[in-house]
């Protein structure tokens, strides 16, 4: 094979596989950004929320406005490293408990997934911490960062980066607040009334079926879409900041809704 042919072959390979270093950098950046938000997220946890009784719609709205205001104050105090005294009347977010657990799970998942991959390719990863002690999230972060720097398997890094970016976005929404509303239009691909718009993030997603509470199969007309290979896990999304000619933009969603036959009769 001539040198030019070799260069062409390598260029074609890099175009198909891609350089993993960019994904390594993105994954490490997301892990670092989440780690910076964890102290703020912990300030949103308050077990007294379980003691709240039934509230009318009007009272719940007043309570929600108060919670949002006091939560913003708490977040600002945490960011400014100001220690407050006394009882904080606003109940915290139960969602914060789940996000903190998801953070620990993400670090464990990265460590175990990449370790299995390294063992598969013949590289033995030696753990530097005692197995008898429970590692902290900071220790797990150091291990996950170290492992993420040594793997070059792009599909693996893509999945881990996607999970980290998703968690980072959810933590941002939990701290900053979000405005979510259900859309009246049915999904153009599955016909169910499962479209949910996150106006803060500028994303519309086909979510859970309101009747079953489950993520149902949602297949689109794109033969290369991930909904063909992972129909139960893949969520179709449309983004506000994408150009209007793209099918994954909000304009593209409106065009698809107008063009799709109504399937309300099948519900």
Short mmCIF file of C-alpha atoms in Angstrom, two decimals:
data_model
loop_
_atom_site.label_atom_id
_atom_site.label_comp_id
_atom_site.label_asym_id
_atom_site.label_seq_id
_atom_site.Cartn_x
_atom_site.Cartn_y
_atom_site.Cartn_z
CA UNK A 1 0.00 0.00 0.00
CA UNK A 2 1.45 3.37 -1.03
CA UNK A 3 2.07 6.14 1.56
CA UNK A 4 -0.76 8.19 0.05
CA UNK A 5 -3.09 5.22 0.31
CA UNK A 6 -2.06 4.68 3.94
CA UNK A 7 -2.70 8.33 4.75
CA UNK A 8 -6.09 8.16 3.05
CA UNK A 9 -6.96 4.99 4.96
CA UNK A 10 -5.99 6.56 8.30
CA UNK A 11 -7.92 9.73 7.51
CA UNK A 12 -11.01 7.68 6.68
CA UNK A 13 -10.62 5.71 9.92
CA UNK A 14 -10.29 8.86 12.02
CA UNK A 15 -13.36 10.33 10.32
CA UNK A 16 -15.41 7.24 11.22
CA UNK A 17 -14.04 6.62 14.70
CA UNK A 18 -13.13 10.16 15.72
CA UNK A 19 -10.60 11.41 18.21
CA UNK A 20 -11.48 10.30 21.72
CA UNK A 21 -9.51 13.11 23.35
CA UNK A 22 -12.31 15.62 22.74
CA UNK A 23 -14.80 13.33 24.49
CA UNK A 24 -12.35 12.77 27.34
CA UNK A 25 -12.11 16.54 27.79
CA UNK A 26 -15.89 16.97 27.69
CA UNK A 27 -16.45 14.14 30.18
CA UNK A 28 -13.83 15.51 32.58
CA UNK A 29 -15.29 19.02 32.25
CA UNK A 30 -18.78 17.75 33.10
CA UNK A 31 -17.50 15.78 36.09
CA UNK A 32 -15.68 18.84 37.40
CA UNK A 33 -18.68 21.11 36.88
CA UNK A 34 -21.01 18.69 38.71
CA UNK A 35 -18.51 18.36 41.56
CA UNK A 36 -18.56 22.15 41.98
CA UNK A 37 -22.38 22.11 42.25
CA UNK A 38 -22.64 19.30 44.82
CA UNK A 39 -22.20 21.56 47.91
CA UNK A 40 -24.97 23.83 46.59
CA UNK A 41 -27.17 20.82 45.88
CA UNK A 42 -26.70 19.55 49.44
CA UNK A 43 -28.10 22.85 50.74
CA UNK A 44 -31.35 22.08 48.93
CA UNK A 45 -31.89 18.89 50.94
CA UNK A 46 -34.28 19.23 53.86
CA UNK A 47 -36.11 16.23 55.33
CA UNK A 48 -38.85 18.41 56.81
CA UNK A 49 -40.57 18.38 53.42
CA UNK A 50 -41.99 14.97 54.35
CA UNK A 51 -44.00 16.67 57.11
CA UNK A 52 -46.02 18.87 54.75
CA UNK A 53 -49.73 18.10 54.74
CA UNK A 54 -52.32 18.55 52.00
CA UNK A 55 -52.47 22.03 50.46
CA UNK A 56 -55.15 23.58 48.27
CA UNK A 57 -54.14 24.75 44.80
CA UNK A 58 -54.03 28.38 45.92
CA UNK A 59 -52.07 27.62 49.10
CA UNK A 60 -49.68 25.38 47.18
CA UNK A 61 -48.93 28.22 44.75
CA UNK A 62 -48.18 30.62 47.60
CA UNK A 63 -46.03 27.97 49.28
CA UNK A 64 -44.21 27.25 46.01
CA UNK A 65 -43.41 30.95 45.47
CA UNK A 66 -42.04 31.15 49.02
CA UNK A 67 -39.99 27.99 48.55
CA UNK A 68 -38.46 29.28 45.32
CA UNK A 69 -37.51 32.62 46.91
CA UNK A 70 -35.96 31.06 50.01
CA UNK A 71 -34.24 28.38 47.95
CA UNK A 72 -32.61 31.06 45.80
CA UNK A 73 -31.42 32.74 49.01
CA UNK A 74 -30.00 29.45 50.26
CA UNK A 75 -28.19 28.81 46.97
CA UNK A 76 -26.76 32.34 46.97
CA UNK A 77 -25.56 31.91 50.56
CA UNK A 78 -23.93 28.60 49.67
CA UNK A 79 -22.18 30.12 46.65
CA UNK A 80 -20.97 33.07 48.76
CA UNK A 81 -19.90 30.65 51.54
CA UNK A 82 -22.13 32.46 54.01
CA UNK A 83 -23.14 30.42 57.08
CA UNK A 84 -26.74 31.06 58.12
CA UNK A 85 -28.18 30.44 61.55
CA UNK A 86 -31.66 29.68 62.74
CA UNK A 87 -34.40 27.58 61.19
CA UNK A 88 -34.91 27.75 57.43
CA UNK A 89 -38.69 27.55 56.92
CA UNK A 90 -38.68 26.49 53.27
CA UNK A 91 -38.75 22.74 52.70
CA UNK A 92 -36.01 21.44 50.46
CA UNK A 93 -36.21 19.53 47.23
CA UNK A 94 -36.70 15.78 47.46
CA UNK A 95 -35.34 15.75 43.93
CA UNK A 96 -31.98 16.78 45.43
CA UNK A 97 -31.79 13.44 47.27
CA UNK A 98 -32.23 11.62 43.97
CA UNK A 99 -29.65 13.78 42.18
CA UNK A 100 -27.06 13.23 44.91
CA UNK A 101 -27.64 9.48 44.62
CA UNK A 102 -27.39 9.72 40.81
CA UNK A 103 -24.05 11.54 41.19
CA UNK A 104 -22.60 8.70 43.28
CA UNK A 105 -24.06 6.13 40.88
CA UNK A 106 -22.51 7.95 37.88
CA UNK A 107 -19.04 7.88 39.44
CA UNK A 108 -19.36 4.18 40.30
CA UNK A 109 -20.67 3.45 36.80
CA UNK A 110 -17.74 5.24 35.15
CA UNK A 111 -15.24 3.44 37.35
CA UNK A 112 -16.74 -0.02 36.81
CA UNK A 113 -17.47 0.42 33.10
CA UNK A 114 -14.00 1.63 32.17
CA UNK A 115 -12.32 -0.90 34.48
CA UNK A 116 -14.18 -3.72 32.71
CA UNK A 117 -13.09 -2.31 29.36
CA UNK A 118 -9.45 -2.09 30.47
CA UNK A 119 -9.53 -5.68 31.72
CA UNK A 120 -11.07 -6.74 28.41
CA UNK A 121 -8.17 -5.23 26.45
CA UNK A 122 -5.61 -6.70 28.83
CA UNK A 123 -4.89 -3.73 31.10
CA UNK A 124 -5.18 -4.46 34.81
CA UNK A 125 -6.37 -1.53 36.91
CA UNK A 126 -5.04 -1.62 40.46
CA UNK A 127 -7.25 0.14 42.98
CA UNK A 128 -5.27 2.48 45.20
CA UNK A 129 -7.81 2.69 48.04
CA UNK A 130 -8.48 0.08 50.74
CA UNK A 131 -11.38 -2.17 49.85
CA UNK A 132 -12.58 -2.22 53.47
CA UNK A 133 -13.43 1.49 53.60
CA UNK A 134 -16.31 3.28 51.93
CA UNK A 135 -14.81 5.79 49.47
CA UNK A 136 -16.15 9.33 49.42
CA UNK A 137 -17.56 10.99 46.29
CA UNK A 138 -14.35 13.02 46.04
CA UNK A 139 -12.24 9.84 46.04
CA UNK A 140 -14.54 8.27 43.48
CA UNK A 141 -14.25 11.41 41.33
CA UNK A 142 -10.45 11.14 41.31
CA UNK A 143 -10.67 7.47 40.27
CA UNK A 144 -13.26 8.20 37.56
CA UNK A 145 -11.19 11.10 36.20
CA UNK A 146 -8.06 8.97 36.13
CA UNK A 147 -9.76 6.14 34.30
CA UNK A 148 -11.44 8.48 31.81
CA UNK A 149 -7.99 9.75 30.78
CA UNK A 150 -6.69 6.32 29.80
CA UNK A 151 -9.48 4.92 27.62
CA UNK A 152 -9.72 5.70 23.90
CA UNK A 153 -12.85 3.74 23.07
CA UNK A 154 -15.09 6.42 21.58
CA UNK A 155 -18.54 4.70 21.88
CA UNK A 156 -17.87 4.08 25.57
CA UNK A 157 -16.86 7.70 26.17
CA UNK A 158 -19.88 8.93 24.20
CA UNK A 159 -22.25 7.05 26.48
CA UNK A 160 -20.50 8.20 29.66
CA UNK A 161 -20.37 11.81 28.46
CA UNK A 162 -24.07 11.69 27.55
CA UNK A 163 -24.93 10.44 31.05
CA UNK A 164 -22.72 13.08 32.72
CA UNK A 165 -24.10 15.91 30.57
CA UNK A 166 -27.67 14.81 31.34
CA UNK A 167 -26.98 14.76 35.09
CA UNK A 168 -25.25 18.16 34.91
CA UNK A 169 -28.30 19.62 33.18
CA UNK A 170 -30.71 18.12 35.74
CA UNK A 171 -28.66 19.47 38.65
CA UNK A 172 -28.59 22.91 37.02
CA UNK A 173 -32.37 22.83 36.71
CA UNK A 174 -32.78 21.71 40.34
CA UNK A 175 -30.65 24.64 41.53
CA UNK A 176 -31.83 27.36 39.18
CA UNK A 177 -35.43 26.18 38.86
CA UNK A 178 -37.23 25.29 35.66
CA UNK A 179 -40.47 25.91 33.84
CA UNK A 180 -41.97 22.70 32.49
CA UNK A 181 -45.35 22.33 30.77
CA UNK A 182 -47.18 19.55 28.97
CA UNK A 183 -48.00 20.28 25.34
CA UNK A 184 -51.51 19.70 23.98
CA UNK A 185 -50.26 18.27 20.67
CA UNK A 186 -49.60 14.55 20.27
CA UNK A 187 -46.11 13.31 19.46
CA UNK A 188 -45.77 13.12 15.66
CA UNK A 189 -44.08 9.71 15.88
CA UNK A 190 -46.03 7.73 18.49
CA UNK A 191 -49.27 9.73 18.51
CA UNK A 192 -49.43 9.86 22.32
CA UNK A 193 -49.92 13.05 24.31
CA UNK A 194 -46.46 12.77 25.86
CA UNK A 195 -44.72 15.94 24.66
CA UNK A 196 -43.24 17.95 27.54
CA UNK A 197 -41.58 21.34 27.02
CA UNK A 198 -38.79 22.49 29.33
CA UNK A 199 -38.95 26.21 28.62
CA UNK A 200 -35.88 26.90 30.77
CA UNK A 201 -33.65 24.49 28.85
CA UNK A 202 -35.41 25.10 25.53
CA UNK A 203 -36.06 21.39 24.95
CA UNK A 204 -39.22 19.47 24.07
CA UNK A 205 -39.15 15.74 24.84
CA UNK A 206 -41.48 12.82 24.20
CA UNK A 207 -41.77 11.57 27.77
CA UNK A 208 -43.76 9.06 29.79
CA UNK A 209 -47.21 7.92 28.73
CA UNK A 210 -49.69 9.52 31.17
CA UNK A 211 -51.87 6.39 31.17
CA UNK A 212 -49.17 3.79 31.90
CA UNK A 213 -46.48 5.95 33.51
CA UNK A 214 -43.91 4.19 31.33
CA UNK A 215 -41.66 5.22 28.46
CA UNK A 216 -43.40 3.64 25.48
CA UNK A 217 -41.85 2.73 22.14
CA UNK A 218 -41.61 5.82 19.92
CA UNK A 219 -40.32 5.21 16.37
CA UNK A 220 -39.72 7.98 13.83
CA UNK A 221 -39.21 7.98 10.06
CA UNK A 222 -35.41 8.35 10.27
CA UNK A 223 -33.87 4.94 9.61
CA UNK A 224 -30.63 6.04 11.32
CA UNK A 225 -32.27 7.32 14.52
CA UNK A 226 -31.34 5.62 17.80
CA UNK A 227 -35.00 4.82 18.37
CA UNK A 228 -34.53 1.89 15.97
CA UNK A 229 -31.79 0.25 18.06
CA UNK A 230 -32.98 1.31 21.52
CA UNK A 231 -36.70 2.12 21.23
CA UNK A 232 -37.47 1.94 24.97
CA UNK A 233 -34.50 4.03 26.14
CA UNK A 234 -34.25 6.63 23.37
CA UNK A 235 -36.23 9.85 23.84
CA UNK A 236 -36.98 12.03 20.84
CA UNK A 237 -36.05 15.64 21.60
CA UNK A 238 -36.41 18.95 19.80
CA UNK A 239 -34.27 22.01 20.63
CA UNK A 240 -35.26 25.66 20.55
CA UNK A 241 -31.77 26.91 19.60
CA UNK A 242 -31.38 24.70 16.52
CA UNK A 243 -31.90 26.13 13.01
CA UNK A 244 -35.47 25.92 11.77
CA UNK A 245 -34.65 23.68 8.81
CA UNK A 246 -33.47 20.87 11.11
CA UNK A 247 -35.98 18.15 11.99
CA UNK A 248 -34.83 18.30 15.64
CA UNK A 249 -35.67 22.01 16.00
CA UNK A 250 -38.91 23.37 17.46
CA UNK A 251 -39.91 24.50 13.97
CA UNK A 252 -39.19 20.99 12.68
CA UNK A 253 -41.41 19.54 15.42
CA UNK A 254 -44.27 21.87 14.48
CA UNK A 255 -43.90 20.87 10.84
CA UNK A 256 -43.92 17.15 11.80
CA UNK A 257 -47.00 17.62 14.01
CA UNK A 258 -48.89 19.37 11.22
CA UNK A 259 -47.88 16.70 8.70
CA UNK A 260 -48.56 13.65 10.90
CA UNK A 261 -51.93 11.90 10.76
CA UNK A 262 -53.84 12.17 14.03
CA UNK A 263 -53.71 8.95 16.10
CA UNK A 264 -56.01 10.05 18.92
CA UNK A 265 -58.46 7.35 17.90
CA UNK A 266 -55.88 4.69 18.77
CA UNK A 267 -55.47 5.88 22.34
#
